[in-house]
Coordinates of C-alpha atoms in Angstrom, one line a residue:
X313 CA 140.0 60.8 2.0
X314 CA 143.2 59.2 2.6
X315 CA 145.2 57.1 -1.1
X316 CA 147.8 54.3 -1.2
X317 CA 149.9 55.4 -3.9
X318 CA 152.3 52.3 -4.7
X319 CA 155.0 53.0 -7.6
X320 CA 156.6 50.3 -8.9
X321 CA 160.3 51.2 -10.3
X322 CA 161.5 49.8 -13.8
X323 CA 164.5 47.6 -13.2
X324 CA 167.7 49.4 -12.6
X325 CA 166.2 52.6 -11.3
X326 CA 169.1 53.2 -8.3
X327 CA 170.3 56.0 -11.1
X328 CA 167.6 57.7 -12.2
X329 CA 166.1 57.5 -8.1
X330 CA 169.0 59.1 -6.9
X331 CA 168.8 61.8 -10.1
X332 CA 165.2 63.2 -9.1
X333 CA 165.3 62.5 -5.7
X334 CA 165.6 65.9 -4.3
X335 CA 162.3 66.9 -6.6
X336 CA 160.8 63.8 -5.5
X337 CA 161.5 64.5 -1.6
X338 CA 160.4 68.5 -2.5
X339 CA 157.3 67.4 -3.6
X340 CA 156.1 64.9 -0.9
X341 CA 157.6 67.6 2.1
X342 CA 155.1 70.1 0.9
X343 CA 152.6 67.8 1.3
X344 CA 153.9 66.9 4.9
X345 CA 154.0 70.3 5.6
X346 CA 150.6 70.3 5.3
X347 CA 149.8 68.0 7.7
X348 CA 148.5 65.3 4.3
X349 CA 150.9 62.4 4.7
X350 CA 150.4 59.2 7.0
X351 CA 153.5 57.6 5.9
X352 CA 155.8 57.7 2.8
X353 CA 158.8 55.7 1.7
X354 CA 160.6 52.7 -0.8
X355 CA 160.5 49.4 -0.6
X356 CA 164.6 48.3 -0.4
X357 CA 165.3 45.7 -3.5
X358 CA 167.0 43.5 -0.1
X359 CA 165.9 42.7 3.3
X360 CA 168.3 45.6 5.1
X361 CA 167.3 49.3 5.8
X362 CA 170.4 50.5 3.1
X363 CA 170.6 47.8 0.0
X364 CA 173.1 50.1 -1.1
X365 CA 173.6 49.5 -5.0
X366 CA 170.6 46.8 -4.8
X367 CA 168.7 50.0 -4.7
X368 CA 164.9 50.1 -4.8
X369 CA 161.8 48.1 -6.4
X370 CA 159.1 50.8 -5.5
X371 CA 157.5 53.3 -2.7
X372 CA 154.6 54.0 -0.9
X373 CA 152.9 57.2 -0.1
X374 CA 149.5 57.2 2.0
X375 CA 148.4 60.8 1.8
X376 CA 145.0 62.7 2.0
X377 CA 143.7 64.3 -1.7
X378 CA 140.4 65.3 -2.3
X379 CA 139.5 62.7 -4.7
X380 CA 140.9 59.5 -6.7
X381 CA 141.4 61.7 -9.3
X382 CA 143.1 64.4 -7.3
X383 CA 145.4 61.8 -6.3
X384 CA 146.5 60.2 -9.2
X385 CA 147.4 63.7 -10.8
X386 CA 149.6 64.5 -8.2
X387 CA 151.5 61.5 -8.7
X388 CA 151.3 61.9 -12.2
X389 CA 153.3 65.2 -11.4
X390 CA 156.0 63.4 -9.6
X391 CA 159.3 63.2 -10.7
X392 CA 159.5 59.5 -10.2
X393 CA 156.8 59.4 -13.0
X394 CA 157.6 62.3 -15.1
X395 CA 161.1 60.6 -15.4
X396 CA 160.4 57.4 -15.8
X397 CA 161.7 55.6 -12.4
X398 CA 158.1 54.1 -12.0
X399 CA 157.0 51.5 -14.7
X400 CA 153.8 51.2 -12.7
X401 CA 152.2 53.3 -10.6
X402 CA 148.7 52.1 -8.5
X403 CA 146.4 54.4 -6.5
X404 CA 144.1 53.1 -4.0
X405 CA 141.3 54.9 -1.8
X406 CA 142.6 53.8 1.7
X407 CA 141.0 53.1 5.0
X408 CA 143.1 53.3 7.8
X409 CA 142.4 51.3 11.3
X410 CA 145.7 51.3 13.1
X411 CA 146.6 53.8 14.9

């Protein structure tokens, strides 16, 4: 079944994103690699693809885990939690219509 994972970052996160990143990114590939992810990616602080030192306010992952609970331990896992760039972190189940 496919999850919306929405994080939602504590304020001023652009430093400690851009410190865990690379584990963050290591984590979500190997779940590409395995043909789980629909779509992954942050939501820019500003309306423009770079905000540049704006930074982030969260992400989005839609990926396919076995369960709820499945899900939310794997982003329980994640860097972005495990250091503390998510204040809030949601998971859905998720239906998807389009495509």
């Amino acid at each position: 079944m496919l999850y919306a994972i929405i994080g939602e970052d504590v304020p001023d996160s652009l430093a400690k994103r851009v410190a865990v990143r690379a584990a963050h990114l290591a984590r979500i590939q190997e779940l590409v690699a395995a043909g789980r992810i629909v779509l992954a990616g942050p939501f820019p602080a500003i309306d423009a693809a770079d905000p540049g030192p704006a930074g982030m306010t969260g992400s989005l992952i839609v990926g396919e885990f076995e369960s709820l609970e499945a899900a939310t331990a794997w982003i329980n896992g994640d860097p972005y939690v495990t250091e503390g760039v998510f204040a809030r972190v949601t998971v859905k189940p998720f239906k998807q219509v389009v495509p």
